[in-house]
Each structure stands twice: as C-alpha cells, then as structure tokens.
CSV table of C-alpha atoms and ligand atoms in Angstrom, one decimal:
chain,number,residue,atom,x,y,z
A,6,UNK,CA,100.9,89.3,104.2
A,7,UNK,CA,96.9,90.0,103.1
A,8,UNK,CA,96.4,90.5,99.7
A,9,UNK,CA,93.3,91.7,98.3
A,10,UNK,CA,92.6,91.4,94.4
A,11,UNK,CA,89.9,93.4,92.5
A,12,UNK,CA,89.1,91.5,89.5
A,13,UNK,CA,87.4,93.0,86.0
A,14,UNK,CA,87.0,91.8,83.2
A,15,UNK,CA,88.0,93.9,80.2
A,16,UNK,CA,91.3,93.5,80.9
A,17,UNK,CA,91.8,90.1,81.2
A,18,UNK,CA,94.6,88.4,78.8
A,19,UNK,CA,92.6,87.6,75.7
A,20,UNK,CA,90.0,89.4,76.1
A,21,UNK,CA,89.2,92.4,73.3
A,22,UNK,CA,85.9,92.6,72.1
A,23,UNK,CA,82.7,93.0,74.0
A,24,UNK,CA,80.9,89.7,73.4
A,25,UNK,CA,83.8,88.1,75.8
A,26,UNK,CA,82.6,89.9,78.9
A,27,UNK,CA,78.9,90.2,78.4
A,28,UNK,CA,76.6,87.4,79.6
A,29,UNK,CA,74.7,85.8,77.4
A,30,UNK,CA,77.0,86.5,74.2
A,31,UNK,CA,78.8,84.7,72.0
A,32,UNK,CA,82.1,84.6,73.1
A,33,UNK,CA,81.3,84.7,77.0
A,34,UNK,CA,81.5,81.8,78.3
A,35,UNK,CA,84.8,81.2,76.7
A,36,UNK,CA,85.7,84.8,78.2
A,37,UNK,CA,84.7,83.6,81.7
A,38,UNK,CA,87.6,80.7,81.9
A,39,UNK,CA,89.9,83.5,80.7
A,40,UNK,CA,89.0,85.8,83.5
A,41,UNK,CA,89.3,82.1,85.8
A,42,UNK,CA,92.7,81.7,84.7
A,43,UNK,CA,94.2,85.1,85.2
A,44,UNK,CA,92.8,85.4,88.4
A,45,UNK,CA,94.3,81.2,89.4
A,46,UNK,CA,98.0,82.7,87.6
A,47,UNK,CA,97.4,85.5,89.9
A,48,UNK,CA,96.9,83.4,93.3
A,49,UNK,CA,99.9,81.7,92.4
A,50,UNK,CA,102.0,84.4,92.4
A,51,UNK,CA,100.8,86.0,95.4
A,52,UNK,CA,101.5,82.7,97.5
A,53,UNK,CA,104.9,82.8,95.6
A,54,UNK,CA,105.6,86.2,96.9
A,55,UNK,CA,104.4,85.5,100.6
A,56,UNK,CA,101.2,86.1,101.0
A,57,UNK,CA,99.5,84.2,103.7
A,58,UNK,CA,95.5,85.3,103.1
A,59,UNK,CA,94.0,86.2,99.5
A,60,UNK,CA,90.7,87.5,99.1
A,61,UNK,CA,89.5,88.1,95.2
A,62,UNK,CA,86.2,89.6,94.4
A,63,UNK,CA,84.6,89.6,91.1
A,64,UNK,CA,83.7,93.2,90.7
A,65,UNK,CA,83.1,93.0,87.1
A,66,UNK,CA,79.1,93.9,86.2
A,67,UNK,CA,77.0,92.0,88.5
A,68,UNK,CA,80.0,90.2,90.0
A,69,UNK,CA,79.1,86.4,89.0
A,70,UNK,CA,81.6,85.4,86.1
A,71,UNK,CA,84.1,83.1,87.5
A,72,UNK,CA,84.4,79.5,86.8
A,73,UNK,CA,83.9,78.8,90.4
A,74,UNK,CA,85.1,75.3,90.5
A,75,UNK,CA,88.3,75.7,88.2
A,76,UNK,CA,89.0,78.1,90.9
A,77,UNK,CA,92.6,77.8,93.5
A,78,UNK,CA,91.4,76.4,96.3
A,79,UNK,CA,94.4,78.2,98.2
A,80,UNK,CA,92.6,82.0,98.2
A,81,UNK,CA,88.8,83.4,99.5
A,82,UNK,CA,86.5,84.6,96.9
A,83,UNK,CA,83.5,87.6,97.4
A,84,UNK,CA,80.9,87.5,94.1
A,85,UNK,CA,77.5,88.9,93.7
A,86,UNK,CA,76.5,91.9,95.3
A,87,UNK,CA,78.3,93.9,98.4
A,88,UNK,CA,75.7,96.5,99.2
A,89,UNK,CA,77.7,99.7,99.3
A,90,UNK,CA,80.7,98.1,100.1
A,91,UNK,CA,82.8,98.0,97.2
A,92,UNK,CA,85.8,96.6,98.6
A,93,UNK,CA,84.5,94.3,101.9
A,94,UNK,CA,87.4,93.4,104.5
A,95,UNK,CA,90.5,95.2,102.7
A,96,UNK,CA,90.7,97.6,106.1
A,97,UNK,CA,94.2,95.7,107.4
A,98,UNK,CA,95.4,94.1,104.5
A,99,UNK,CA,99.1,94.9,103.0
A,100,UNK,CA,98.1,95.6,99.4
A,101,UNK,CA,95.4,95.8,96.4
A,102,UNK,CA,95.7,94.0,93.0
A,103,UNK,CA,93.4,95.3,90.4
A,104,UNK,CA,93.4,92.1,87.8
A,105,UNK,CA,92.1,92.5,84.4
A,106,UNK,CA,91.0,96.4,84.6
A,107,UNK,CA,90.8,98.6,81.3
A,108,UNK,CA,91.7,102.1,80.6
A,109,UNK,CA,89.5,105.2,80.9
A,110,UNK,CA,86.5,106.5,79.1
A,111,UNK,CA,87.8,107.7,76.2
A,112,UNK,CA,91.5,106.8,75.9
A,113,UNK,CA,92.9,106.2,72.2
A,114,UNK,CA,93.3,102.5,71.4
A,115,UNK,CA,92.7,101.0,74.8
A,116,UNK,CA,90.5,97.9,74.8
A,117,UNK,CA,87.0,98.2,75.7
A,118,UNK,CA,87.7,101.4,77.3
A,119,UNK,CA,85.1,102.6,79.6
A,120,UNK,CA,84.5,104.4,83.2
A,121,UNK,CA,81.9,102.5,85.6
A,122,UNK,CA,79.7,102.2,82.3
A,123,UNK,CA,80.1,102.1,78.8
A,124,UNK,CA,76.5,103.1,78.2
A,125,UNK,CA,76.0,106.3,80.6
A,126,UNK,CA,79.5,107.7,81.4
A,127,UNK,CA,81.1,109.6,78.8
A,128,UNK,CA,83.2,111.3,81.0
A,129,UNK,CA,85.1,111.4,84.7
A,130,UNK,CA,86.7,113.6,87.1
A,131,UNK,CA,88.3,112.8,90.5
A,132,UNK,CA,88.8,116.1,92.2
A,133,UNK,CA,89.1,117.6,89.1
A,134,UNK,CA,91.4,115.4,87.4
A,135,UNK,CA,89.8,113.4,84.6
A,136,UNK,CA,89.8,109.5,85.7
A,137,UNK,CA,88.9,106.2,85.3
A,138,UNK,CA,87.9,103.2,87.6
A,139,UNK,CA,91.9,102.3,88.3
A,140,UNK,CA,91.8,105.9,90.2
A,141,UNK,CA,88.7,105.3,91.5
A,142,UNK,CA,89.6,102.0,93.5
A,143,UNK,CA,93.1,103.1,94.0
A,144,UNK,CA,91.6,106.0,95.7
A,145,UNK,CA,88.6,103.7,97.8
A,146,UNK,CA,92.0,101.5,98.8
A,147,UNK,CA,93.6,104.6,99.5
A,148,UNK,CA,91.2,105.8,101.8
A,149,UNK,CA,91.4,102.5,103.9
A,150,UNK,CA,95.6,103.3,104.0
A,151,UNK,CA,95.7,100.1,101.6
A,152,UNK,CA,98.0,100.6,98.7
A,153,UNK,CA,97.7,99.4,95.0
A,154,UNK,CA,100.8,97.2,94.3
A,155,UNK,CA,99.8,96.3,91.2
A,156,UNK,CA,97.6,96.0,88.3
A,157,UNK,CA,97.1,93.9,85.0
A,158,UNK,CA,95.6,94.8,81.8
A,159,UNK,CA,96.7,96.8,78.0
A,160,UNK,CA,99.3,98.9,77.8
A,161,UNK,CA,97.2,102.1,78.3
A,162,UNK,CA,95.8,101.2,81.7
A,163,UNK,CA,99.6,100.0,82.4
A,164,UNK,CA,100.2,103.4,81.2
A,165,UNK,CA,97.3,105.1,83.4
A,166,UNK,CA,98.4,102.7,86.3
A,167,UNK,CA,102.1,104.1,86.4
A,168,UNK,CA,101.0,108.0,86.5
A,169,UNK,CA,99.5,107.5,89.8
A,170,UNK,CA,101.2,105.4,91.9
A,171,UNK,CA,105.2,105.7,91.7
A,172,UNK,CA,106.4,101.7,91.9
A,173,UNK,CA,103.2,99.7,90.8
A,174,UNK,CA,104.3,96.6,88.8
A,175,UNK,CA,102.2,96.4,85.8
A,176,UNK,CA,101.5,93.3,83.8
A,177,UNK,CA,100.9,93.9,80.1
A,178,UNK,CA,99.0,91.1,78.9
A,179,UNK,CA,98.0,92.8,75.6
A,180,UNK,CA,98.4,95.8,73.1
A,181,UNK,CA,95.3,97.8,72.6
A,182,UNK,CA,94.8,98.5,68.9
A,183,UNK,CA,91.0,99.7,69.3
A,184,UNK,CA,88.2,99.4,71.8
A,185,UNK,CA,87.4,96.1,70.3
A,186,UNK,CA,90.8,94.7,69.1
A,187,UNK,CA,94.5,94.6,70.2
A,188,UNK,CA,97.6,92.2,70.4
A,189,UNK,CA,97.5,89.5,72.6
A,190,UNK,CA,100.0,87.9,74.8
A,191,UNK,CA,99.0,83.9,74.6
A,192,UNK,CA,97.4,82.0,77.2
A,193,UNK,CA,100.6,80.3,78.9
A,194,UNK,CA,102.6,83.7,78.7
A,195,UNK,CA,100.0,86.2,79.8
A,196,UNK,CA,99.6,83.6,82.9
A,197,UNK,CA,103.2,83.4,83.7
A,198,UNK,CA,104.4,87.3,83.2
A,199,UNK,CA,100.7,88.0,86.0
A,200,UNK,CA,102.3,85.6,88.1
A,201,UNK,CA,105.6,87.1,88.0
A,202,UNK,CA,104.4,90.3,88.8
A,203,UNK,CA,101.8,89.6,91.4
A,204,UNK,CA,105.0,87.5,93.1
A,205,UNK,CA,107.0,90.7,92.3
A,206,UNK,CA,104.2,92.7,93.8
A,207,UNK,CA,103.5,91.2,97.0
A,208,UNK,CA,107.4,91.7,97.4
A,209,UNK,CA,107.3,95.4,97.4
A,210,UNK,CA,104.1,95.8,100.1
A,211,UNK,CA,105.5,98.4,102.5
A,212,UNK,CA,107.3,100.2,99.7
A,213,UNK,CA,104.3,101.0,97.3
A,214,UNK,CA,102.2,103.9,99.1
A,215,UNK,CA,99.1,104.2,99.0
A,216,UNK,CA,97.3,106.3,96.4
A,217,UNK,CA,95.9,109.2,98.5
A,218,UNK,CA,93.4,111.7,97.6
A,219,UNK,CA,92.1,115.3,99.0
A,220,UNK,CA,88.9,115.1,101.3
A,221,UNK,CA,86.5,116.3,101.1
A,222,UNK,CA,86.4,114.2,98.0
A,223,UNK,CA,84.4,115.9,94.5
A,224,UNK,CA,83.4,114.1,91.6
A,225,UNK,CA,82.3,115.2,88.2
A,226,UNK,CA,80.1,112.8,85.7
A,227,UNK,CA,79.5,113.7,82.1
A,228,UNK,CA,76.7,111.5,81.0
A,229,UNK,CA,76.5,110.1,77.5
A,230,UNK,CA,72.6,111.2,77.1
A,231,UNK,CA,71.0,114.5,78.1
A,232,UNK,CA,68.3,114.4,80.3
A,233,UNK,CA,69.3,111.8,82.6
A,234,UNK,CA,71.1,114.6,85.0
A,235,UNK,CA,69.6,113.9,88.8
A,236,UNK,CA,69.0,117.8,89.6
A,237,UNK,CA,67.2,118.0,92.4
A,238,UNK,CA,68.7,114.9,94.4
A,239,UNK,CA,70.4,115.9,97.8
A,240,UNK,CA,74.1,116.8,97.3
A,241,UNK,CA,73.9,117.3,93.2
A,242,UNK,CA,75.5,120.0,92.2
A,243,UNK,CA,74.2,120.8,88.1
A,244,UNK,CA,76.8,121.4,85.9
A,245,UNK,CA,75.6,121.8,82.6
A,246,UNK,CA,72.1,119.8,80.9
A,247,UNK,CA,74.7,116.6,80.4
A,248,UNK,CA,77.3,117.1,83.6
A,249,UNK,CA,76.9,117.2,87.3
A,250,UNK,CA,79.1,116.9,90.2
A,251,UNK,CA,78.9,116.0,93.7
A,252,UNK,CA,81.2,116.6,96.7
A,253,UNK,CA,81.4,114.1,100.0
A,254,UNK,CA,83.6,112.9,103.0
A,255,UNK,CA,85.3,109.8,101.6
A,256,UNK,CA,85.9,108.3,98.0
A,257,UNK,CA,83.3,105.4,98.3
A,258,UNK,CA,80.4,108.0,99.8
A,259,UNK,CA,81.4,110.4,96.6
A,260,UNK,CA,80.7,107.6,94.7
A,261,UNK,CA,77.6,106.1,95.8
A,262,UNK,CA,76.7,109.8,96.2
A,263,UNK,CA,77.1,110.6,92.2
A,264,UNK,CA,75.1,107.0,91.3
A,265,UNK,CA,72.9,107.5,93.8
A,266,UNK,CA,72.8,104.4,95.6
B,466,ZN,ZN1,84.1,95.4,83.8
C-alpha cells in the first residue's frame, strides 16, 4: 500500500494563531516541531495500517518547515518547490492524507481559515461550488484516480472534509473558537488519536472513492483587493472589478491557469 501525505500547517495540533506558521515569527520555530510531530504520529500509523511506501511533502507556503532531522526515517519526504506539480509521484498510489489542513476562506470559527492565501483570496469556487484547499487537492488527487482517505485538522475542516468524500476518517486535533484561537487537544493525545486514524485510514484504501469532479474543470476567485483582476491574460474570463474565473481540462491546469503560473 502507497500512501501519499499532503502536509500544511494551519492545522496542525497546537497550532492557532498566525505567528506559529509564519517564518521568522515568534512562535515559529516552536510551530515547526509541532508540524514535525504530527506528520512522525502520522508515519506511524500508516506503517501500522500496512503501508509499505510513504511519501509526505511539505506543501505549506514555500514548503521548507519541517524539522528535517527529528524526522521518521521509515517514509520519503518532497519540500521546496515542485514546479507545477503540486502533488509529484501520487499517480499509482492507494490513498492521500491531507495532515494539518484548515477550513475555507471565510468559515465561522475555524482556525486560521484561509483559501491558497490569506492575503489575496477572499473567496473560491470549484465548478461553482464555493471551496477551499481540502476540495482543491481532493479534486488534483481525484483527477490522478487517487482517493483522499483522510484528513487532520479543527472540527470545521473535519466538518468540510466529511461533506465531500463519504467515509474519510477525520482526526480532530482541536476546536476552532476564532481564526486565531481554539481548544486544543495536547501533544501526546492529538499524536495518538492522528495515528489511529491514519492506521484506520490506510485500512479502508479501496473502500474510500476518490473525490471526482466535472471536466472541463471552472474556477472562480474573488480577490481581497480591486485592481489586481488579470483581464486580459489568456483564458480569463472577468467577472466583476474584484472576481474572475477561468475554465481548463484538469483540476491542477484550472489552477495554475487562475494563478497564472
Ligand atoms: Zn498553509
């Protein structure tokens, strides 16, 4: 059994304020060894549940934020930059673990809430559903016939997790109570209930289906700012002075298609 694991940051147990996932801020480095240890608690559990290959990127920011030598030596790990590839390799592999992802723009109560960025995305819509970066790399997975078995984070993304794809074992490692606070599950508990659940997870590969969307795929971005909409560029479609939308083959070329990378 491959399992591939998508790791981010906001989500990660004890994590809920933005100086813990920010470099260079207060409370990052200490945020860093908390993203380390969900992600070892999360190896475990996969081997537990039979896998035989891991591979975890760091897809958080600029992907550079583990502690690379507290790190299980028993799975393979992608960081830094992977061109327009957001998922490299996961074509063939039994199931996708999104570790430590947050909620969407805008949700109520959901820590550190965003969609791709916090700064320049006010709001999101997958084919016309509004959506957030667990549908987004559910949907890139999707794509690749790879389904998402399971994901960790507050109880909204849990939440947001469970109203896409019918089976996926959540792990709750903390209560959201606002973007920048919530209830946290402690260290040794919030390892042992991702370990459980990744172990869980891996179980149910072949039973989970992959989360599946229409092609050709469209995607709609509010931006925070006005001003900043790219009319003009190849494929944009202009909504309104804030919004545009942009319609493509596959989920990954949609999205590289409304950044415009
Ligand atoms: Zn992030």
């Amino acid at each position: 059994m491959k399992i591939f694991v998508m790791v981010d940051m906001e989500g990660i147990s004890g994590i809920c304020r933005s100086s813990q996932v920010i470099p260079g801020e207060a409370h990052y480095e200490a945020g860093r060894r908390l993203l380390t240890g969900d992600v070892n608690a999360c190896v475990a559990g996969c081997l537990a549940g039979g896998a035989s290959r891991i591979v975890v990127r760091d897809a958080h920011g600029g992907g550079y934020h583990f502690v690379f030598d507290e790190l299980d030596d028993r799975a393979e790990y992608i960081q830094g930059a992977t061109g327009r590839d957001r998922m490299p390799g996961i074509a063939g592999f039994d199931g996708l673990i999104l570790l430590g992802y947050h909620a969407m723009a805008g949700t109520p109560k959901a820590i550190l809430e965003h969609t791709m960025s916090s700064k320049g995305w006010q709001n999101f819509w997958l084919n016309g559903k509004r959506s957030g970066e667990f549908a987004i790399d559910a949907a890139i997975a999707g794509d690749r016939g790879v389904a998402t078995i399971m994901v960790s984070g507050d109880d909204k993304l849990c939440r947001e997790a469970k109203r896409l794809v019918g089976g996926i074992v959540t792990a709750r490692v903390k209560k959201g109570l606002d973007c920048q606070g919530g209830q946290l599950l402690p260290a040794a508990r919030a390892h042992k209930l991702i370990t459980e659940s990744a172990a869980r997870a891996v179980g149910l590969c072949g039973q989970i289906k992959p989360y599946k969307v229409r092609h050709p795929v469209r995607m709609r971005l509010e931006l925070v700012s006005r001003g900043r909409v790219p009319a003009g560029r190849k494929g944009v479609k202009v909504i309104d002075g804030r919004t545009y939308e942009v319609t493509a083959p596959s989920v990954e070329e949609a999205l590289w298609s409304l950044i415009g990378r």
